[in-house]
CSV table of C-alpha atoms in Angstrom, one decimal:
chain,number,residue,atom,x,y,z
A,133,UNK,CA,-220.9,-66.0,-126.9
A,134,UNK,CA,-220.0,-68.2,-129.5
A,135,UNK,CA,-221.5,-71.8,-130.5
A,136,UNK,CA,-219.9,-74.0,-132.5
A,137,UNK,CA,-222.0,-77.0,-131.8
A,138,UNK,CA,-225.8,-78.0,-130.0
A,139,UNK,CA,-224.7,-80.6,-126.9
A,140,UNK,CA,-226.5,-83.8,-127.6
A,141,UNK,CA,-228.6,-81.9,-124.7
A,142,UNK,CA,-229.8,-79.1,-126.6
A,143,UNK,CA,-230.8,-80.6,-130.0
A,144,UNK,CA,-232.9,-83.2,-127.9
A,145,UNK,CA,-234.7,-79.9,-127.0
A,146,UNK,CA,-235.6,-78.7,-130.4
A,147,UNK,CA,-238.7,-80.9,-131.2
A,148,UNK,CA,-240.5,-80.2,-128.3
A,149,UNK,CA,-239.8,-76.2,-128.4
A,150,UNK,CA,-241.1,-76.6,-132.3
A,151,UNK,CA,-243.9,-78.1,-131.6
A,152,UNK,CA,-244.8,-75.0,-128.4
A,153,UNK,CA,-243.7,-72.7,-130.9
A,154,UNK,CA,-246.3,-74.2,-133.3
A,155,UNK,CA,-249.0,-74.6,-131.3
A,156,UNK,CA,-248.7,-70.4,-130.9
A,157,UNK,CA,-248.6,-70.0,-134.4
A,158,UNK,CA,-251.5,-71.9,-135.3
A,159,UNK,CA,-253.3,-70.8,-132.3
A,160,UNK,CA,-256.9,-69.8,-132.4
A,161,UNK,CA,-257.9,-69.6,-128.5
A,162,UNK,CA,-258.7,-66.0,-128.0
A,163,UNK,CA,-255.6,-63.6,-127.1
A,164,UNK,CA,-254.3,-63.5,-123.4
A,165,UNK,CA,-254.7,-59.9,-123.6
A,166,UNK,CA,-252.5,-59.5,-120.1
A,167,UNK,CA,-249.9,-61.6,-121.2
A,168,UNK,CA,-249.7,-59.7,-124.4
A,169,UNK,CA,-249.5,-56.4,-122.6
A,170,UNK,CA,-246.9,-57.1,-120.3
A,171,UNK,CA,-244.8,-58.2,-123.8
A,172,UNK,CA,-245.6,-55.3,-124.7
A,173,UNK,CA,-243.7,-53.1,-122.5
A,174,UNK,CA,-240.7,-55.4,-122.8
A,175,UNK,CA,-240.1,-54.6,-126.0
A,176,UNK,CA,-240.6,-51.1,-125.0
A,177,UNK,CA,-237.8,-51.5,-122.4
A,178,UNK,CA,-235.6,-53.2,-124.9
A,179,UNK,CA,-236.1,-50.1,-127.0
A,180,UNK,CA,-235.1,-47.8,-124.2
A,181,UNK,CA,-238.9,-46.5,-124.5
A,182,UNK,CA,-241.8,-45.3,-122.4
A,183,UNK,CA,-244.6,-48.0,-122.1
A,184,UNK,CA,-247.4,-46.7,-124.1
A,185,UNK,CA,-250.2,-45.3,-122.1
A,186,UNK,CA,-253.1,-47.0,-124.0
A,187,UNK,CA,-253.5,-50.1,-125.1
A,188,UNK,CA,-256.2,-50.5,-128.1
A,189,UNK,CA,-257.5,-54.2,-128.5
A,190,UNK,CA,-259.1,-55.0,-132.1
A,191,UNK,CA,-260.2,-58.1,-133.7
A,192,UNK,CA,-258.5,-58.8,-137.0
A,193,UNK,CA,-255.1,-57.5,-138.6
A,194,UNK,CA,-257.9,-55.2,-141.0
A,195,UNK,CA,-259.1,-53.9,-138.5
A,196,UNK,CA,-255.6,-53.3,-136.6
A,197,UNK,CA,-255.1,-51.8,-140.8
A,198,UNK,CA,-257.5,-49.1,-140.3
A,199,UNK,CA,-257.0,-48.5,-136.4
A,200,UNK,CA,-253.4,-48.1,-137.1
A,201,UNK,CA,-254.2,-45.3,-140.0
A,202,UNK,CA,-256.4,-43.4,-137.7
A,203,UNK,CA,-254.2,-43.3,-135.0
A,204,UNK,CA,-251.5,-42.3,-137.0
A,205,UNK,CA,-253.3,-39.2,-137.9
A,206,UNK,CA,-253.0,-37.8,-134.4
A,207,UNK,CA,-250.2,-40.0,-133.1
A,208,UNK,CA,-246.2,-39.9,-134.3
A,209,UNK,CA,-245.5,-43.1,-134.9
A,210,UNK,CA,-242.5,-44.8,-133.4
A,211,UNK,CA,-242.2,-47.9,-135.3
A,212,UNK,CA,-238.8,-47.2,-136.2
A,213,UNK,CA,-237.6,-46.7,-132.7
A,214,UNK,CA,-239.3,-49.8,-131.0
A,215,UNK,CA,-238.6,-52.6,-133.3
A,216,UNK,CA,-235.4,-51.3,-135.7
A,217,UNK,CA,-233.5,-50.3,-131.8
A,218,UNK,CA,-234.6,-53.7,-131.0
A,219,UNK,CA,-233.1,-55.5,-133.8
A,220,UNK,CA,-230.4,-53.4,-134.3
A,221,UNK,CA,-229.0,-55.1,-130.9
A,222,UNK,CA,-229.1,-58.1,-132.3
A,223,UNK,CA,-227.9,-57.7,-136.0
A,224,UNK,CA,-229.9,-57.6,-139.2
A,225,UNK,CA,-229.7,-61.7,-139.9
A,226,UNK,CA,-233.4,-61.5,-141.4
A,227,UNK,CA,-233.3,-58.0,-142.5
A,228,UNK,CA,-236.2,-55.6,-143.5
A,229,UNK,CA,-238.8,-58.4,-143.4
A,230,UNK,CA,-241.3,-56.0,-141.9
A,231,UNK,CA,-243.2,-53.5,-142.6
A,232,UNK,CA,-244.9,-51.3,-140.4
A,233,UNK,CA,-246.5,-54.5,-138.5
A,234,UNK,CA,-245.4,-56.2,-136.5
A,235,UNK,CA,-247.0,-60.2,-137.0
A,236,UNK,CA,-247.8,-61.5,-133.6
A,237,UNK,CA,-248.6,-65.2,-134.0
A,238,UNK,CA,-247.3,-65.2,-137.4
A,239,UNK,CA,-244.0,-64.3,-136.1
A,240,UNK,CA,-243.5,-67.7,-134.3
A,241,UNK,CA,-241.6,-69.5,-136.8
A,242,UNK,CA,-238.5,-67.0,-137.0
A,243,UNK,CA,-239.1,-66.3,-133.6
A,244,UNK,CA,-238.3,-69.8,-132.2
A,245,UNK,CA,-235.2,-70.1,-133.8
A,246,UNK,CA,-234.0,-67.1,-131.3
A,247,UNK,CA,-235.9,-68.0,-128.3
A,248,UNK,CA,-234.2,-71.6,-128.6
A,249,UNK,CA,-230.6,-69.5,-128.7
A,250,UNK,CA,-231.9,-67.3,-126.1
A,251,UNK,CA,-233.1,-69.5,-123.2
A,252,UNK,CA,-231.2,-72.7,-124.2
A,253,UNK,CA,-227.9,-71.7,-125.5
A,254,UNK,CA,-227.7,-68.7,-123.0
A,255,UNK,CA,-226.8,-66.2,-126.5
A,256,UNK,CA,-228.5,-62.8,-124.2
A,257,UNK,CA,-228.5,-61.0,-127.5
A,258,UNK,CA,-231.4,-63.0,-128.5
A,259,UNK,CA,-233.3,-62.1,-125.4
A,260,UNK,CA,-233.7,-58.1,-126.6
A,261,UNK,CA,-237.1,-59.9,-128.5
A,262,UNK,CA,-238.2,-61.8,-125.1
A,263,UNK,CA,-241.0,-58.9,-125.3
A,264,UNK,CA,-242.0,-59.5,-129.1
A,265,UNK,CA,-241.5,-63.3,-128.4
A,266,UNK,CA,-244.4,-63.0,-125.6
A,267,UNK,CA,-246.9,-61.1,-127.7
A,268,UNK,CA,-246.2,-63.4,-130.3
A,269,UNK,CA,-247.6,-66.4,-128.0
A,270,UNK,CA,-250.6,-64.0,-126.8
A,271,UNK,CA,-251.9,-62.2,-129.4
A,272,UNK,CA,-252.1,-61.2,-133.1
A,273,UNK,CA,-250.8,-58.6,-135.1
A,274,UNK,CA,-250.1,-55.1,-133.5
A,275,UNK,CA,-248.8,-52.0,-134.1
A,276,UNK,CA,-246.5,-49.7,-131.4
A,277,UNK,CA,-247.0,-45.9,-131.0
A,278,UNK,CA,-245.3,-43.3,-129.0
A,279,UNK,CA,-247.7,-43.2,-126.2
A,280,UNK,CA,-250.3,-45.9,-127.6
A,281,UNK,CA,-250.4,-49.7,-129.3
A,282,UNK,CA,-252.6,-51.2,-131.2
A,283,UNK,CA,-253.5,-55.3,-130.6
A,284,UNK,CA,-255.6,-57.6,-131.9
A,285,UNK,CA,-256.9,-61.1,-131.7
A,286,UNK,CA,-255.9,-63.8,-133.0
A,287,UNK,CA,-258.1,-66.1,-135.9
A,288,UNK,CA,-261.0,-68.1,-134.6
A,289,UNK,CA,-261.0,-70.7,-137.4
A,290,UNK,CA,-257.7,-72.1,-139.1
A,291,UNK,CA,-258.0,-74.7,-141.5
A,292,UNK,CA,-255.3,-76.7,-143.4
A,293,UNK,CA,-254.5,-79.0,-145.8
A,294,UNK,CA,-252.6,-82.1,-145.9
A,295,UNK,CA,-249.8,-80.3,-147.0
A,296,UNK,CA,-250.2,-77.9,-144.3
A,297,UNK,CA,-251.7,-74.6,-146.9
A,298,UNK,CA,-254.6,-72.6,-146.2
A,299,UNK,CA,-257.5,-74.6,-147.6
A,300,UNK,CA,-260.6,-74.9,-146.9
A,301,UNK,CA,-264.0,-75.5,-149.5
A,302,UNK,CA,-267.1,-74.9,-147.2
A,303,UNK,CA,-265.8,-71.1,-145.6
A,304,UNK,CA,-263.0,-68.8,-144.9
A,305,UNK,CA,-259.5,-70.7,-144.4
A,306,UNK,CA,-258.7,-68.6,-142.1
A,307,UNK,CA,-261.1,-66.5,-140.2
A,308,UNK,CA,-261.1,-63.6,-137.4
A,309,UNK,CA,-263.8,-62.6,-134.8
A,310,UNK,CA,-265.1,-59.6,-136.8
A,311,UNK,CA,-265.5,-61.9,-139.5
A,312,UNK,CA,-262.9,-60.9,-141.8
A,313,UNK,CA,-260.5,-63.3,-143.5
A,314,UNK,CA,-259.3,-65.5,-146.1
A,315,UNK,CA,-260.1,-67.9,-148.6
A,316,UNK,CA,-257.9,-70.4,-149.9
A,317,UNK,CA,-257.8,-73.6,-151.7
A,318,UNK,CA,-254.8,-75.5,-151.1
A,319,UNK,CA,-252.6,-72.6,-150.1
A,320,UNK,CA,-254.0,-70.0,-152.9
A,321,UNK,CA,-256.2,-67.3,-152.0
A,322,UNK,CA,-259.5,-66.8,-153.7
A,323,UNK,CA,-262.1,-65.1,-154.2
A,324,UNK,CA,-265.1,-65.6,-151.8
A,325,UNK,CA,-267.5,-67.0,-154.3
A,326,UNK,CA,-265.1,-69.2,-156.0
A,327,UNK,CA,-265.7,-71.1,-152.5
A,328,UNK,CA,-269.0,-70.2,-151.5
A,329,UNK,CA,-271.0,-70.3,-154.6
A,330,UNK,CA,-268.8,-72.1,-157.2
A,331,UNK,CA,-272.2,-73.0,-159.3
A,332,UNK,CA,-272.7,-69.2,-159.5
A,333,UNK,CA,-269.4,-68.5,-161.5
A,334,UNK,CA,-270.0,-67.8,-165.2
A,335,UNK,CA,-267.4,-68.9,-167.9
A,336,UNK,CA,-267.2,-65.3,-168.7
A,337,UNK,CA,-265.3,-64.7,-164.9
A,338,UNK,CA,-262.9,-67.9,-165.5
A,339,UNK,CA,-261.7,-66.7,-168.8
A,340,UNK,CA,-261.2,-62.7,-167.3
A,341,UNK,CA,-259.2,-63.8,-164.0
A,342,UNK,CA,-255.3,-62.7,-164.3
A,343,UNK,CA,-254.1,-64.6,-161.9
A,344,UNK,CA,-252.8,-68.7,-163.8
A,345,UNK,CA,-253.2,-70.1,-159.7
A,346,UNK,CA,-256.3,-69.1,-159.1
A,347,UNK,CA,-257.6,-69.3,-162.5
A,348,UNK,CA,-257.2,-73.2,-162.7
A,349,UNK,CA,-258.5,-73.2,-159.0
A,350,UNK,CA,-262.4,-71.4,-160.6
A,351,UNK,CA,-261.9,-74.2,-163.3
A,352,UNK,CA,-262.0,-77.2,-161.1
A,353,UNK,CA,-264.6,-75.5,-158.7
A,354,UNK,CA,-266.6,-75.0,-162.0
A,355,UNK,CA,-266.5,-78.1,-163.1
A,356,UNK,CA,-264.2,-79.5,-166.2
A,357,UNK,CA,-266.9,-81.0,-168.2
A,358,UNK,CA,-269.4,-78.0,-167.1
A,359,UNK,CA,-266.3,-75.8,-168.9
A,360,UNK,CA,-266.0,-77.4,-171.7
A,361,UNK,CA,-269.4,-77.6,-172.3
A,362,UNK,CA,-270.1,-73.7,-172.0
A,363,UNK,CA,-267.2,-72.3,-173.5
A,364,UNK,CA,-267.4,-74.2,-177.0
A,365,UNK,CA,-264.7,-76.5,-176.6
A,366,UNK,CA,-264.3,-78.4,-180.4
A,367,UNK,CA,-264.1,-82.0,-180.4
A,368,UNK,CA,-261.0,-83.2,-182.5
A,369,UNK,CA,-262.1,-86.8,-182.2
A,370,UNK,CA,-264.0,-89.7,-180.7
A,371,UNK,CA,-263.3,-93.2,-180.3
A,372,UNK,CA,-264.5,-96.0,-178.1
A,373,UNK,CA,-261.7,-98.5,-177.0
A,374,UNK,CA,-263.8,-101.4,-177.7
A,375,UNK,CA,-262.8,-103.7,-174.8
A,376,UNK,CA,-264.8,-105.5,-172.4
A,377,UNK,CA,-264.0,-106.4,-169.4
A,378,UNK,CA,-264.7,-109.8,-167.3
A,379,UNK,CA,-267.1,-108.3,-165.4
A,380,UNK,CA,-268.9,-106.7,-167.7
A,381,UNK,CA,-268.0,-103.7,-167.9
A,382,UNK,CA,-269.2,-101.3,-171.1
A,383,UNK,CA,-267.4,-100.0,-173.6
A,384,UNK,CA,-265.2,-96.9,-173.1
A,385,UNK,CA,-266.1,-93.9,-175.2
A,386,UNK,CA,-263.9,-90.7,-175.1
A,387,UNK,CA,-263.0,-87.4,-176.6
A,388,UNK,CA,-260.2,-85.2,-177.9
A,389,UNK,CA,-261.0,-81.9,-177.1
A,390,UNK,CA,-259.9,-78.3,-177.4
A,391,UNK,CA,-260.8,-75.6,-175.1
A,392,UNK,CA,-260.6,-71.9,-175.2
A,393,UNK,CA,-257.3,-71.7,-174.7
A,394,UNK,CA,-256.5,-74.0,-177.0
A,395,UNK,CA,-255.6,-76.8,-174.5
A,396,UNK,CA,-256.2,-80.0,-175.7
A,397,UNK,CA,-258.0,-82.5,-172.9
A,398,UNK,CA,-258.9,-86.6,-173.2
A,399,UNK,CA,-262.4,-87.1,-171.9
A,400,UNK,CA,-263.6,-90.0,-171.1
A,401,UNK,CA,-265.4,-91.9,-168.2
A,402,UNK,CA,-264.3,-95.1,-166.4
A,403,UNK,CA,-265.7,-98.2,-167.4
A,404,UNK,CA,-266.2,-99.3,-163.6
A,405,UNK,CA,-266.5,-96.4,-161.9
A,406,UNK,CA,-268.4,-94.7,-164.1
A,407,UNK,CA,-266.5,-91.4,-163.0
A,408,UNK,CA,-265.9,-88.7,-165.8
A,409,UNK,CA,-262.3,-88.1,-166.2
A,410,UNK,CA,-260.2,-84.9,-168.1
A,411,UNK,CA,-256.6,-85.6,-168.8
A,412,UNK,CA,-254.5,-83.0,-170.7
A,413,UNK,CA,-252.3,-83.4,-173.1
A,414,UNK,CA,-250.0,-81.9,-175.5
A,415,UNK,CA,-251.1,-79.8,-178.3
A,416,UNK,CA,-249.2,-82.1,-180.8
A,417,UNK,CA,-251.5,-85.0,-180.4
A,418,UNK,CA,-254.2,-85.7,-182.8
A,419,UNK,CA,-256.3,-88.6,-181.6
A,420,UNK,CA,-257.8,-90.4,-178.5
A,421,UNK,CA,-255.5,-93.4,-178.7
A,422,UNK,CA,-252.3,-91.2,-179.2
A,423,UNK,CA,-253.3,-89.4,-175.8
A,424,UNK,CA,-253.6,-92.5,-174.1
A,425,UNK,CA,-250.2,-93.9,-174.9
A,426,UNK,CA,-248.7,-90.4,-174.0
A,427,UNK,CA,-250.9,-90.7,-170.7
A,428,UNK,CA,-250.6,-94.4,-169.9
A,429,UNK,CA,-246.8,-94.7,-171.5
A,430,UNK,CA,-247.6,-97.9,-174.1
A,431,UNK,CA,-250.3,-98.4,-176.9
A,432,UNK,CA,-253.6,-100.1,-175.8
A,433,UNK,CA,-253.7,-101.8,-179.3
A,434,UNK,CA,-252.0,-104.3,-177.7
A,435,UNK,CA,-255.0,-105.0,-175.3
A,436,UNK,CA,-257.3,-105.0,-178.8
A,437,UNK,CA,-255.2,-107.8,-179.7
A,438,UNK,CA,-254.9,-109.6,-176.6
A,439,UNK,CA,-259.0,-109.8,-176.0
């Protein structure tokens, strides 16, 4: 069956199936372990397979990790078989996304694109992954065998930025009922203290970690003056601008300095806020008042001249 356009029908359809589609994705309700089940042994049936005799429910993807390695001691494994005869049937658009896993949950967002071809646009190619598809609205991760399958739950705590990343700073991000998961601070994972005890991080660990991402990530939870302080950055120079304001406000006195890394920063505090503020700036600059017209775009000797 060929499409060459959605009827003004169809595409009224999509937000509503994105938004189901979603809601399974993002899901942390416990798995319908049933509903899963019976998923199961449709994709088994799309594969032209016998239904696995046991069914092994675990509680995080980890878990599901290790299960899966155990069981594939004793066990031939017939990953190839149930999802590659499944996909074959309905060609290799995505390709060899997947490793030995398949996502559950985490599937949705491909997933929905075929389920909408499937049961709205009547394409019955698409409906060899109705049995994936229904896993992936009941349950997590899994992992098929000849004669067993390993399931497991989905997270109990999912937490998001505006942006829609992983983030959280008081826990795990994203968290499963054994208590494994992940950190993340606005869609990069970190380390579990870098969250949960950022006071307890040493300059030492911030200047060792590989990774640029999460590296600025331990600064901030550090703490940019607490940085700069402990790691010896030099102070190129020191000004105060000198201007007050109507209400009162106090002088503003700031700082050109260089870090370990030889990034140079303008530090200052806020006249009427009182707030501390770190600004970098190029390497070429040389004084406070040349960082603030690269910061601020024009020269504040103009405000000296207008008080």
């Amino acid at each position: 069956m060929k499409i060459e356009k959605l009827t003004p029908e169809q595409e009224l359809m999509i937000p509503a199936i994105r938004d189901e589609w979603l809601d399974s994705g993002l899901s942390i309700r416990p798995a319908n372990r049933a509903e899963a089940e019976l998923g199961v042994k449709e994709a088994y049936d799309a594969a032209g397979m016998k239904h696995p005799q046991v069914f092994i429910w675990l509680k995080s993807p980890m878990e599901g990790c290790i299960g899966s390695y155990m069981l594939n001691q004793v066990v031939s494994q017939v990953w190839n078989q149930v999802w590659n005869q499944v996909w074959d049937q309905i060609g290799d658009q995505i390709g060899d996304q997947i490793g030995r896993s398949i996502y559950g949950s985490h599937e949705a967002g491909w997933l929905s694109f075929y389920w909408f071809f499937g049961q709205v646009c009547g394409i019955k190619e698409a409906n060899k992954l109705n049995g994936i598809m229904r896993v992936a609205r009941n349950a997590g991760w899994w992992w098929p065998f000849a004669n067993a399958v390993i399931l497991t739950e989905r997270p109990c705590r999912l937490l998001r930025d505006d942006r829609n990343r992983l983030h959280s700073e008081d826990g795990m991000a994203i968290k499963y009922p054994d208590g494994w998961g992940v950190y993340a601070i606005h869609g990069v994972r970190v380390p579990s203290f870098v969250v949960e005890a950022p006071g307890s991080m040493t300059v030492a660990q911030i200047r060792e970690e590989g990774n640029a991402e999460v590296k600025r990530i331990m600064r901030e939870r550090f703490g940019e003056s607490r940085y700069l302080s402990e790691s010896g950055a030099t102070v190129i120079d020191v000004d105060s601008v000198g201007i007050e304001s109507k209400n009162g406000s106090p002088d503003i006195i700031r700082a050109l300095m260089k870090d370990d890394e030889s990034r140079i920063f303008l530090v200052g505090s806020d006249g009427s806020t009182k707030r501390t503020y770190h600004m970098e700036v190029p390497s070429t600059i040389k004084t406070c008042r040349e960082a603030h017209s690269f910061l601020c775009g024009f020269d504040e000797s103009r405000l000296v001249a207008q008080s």
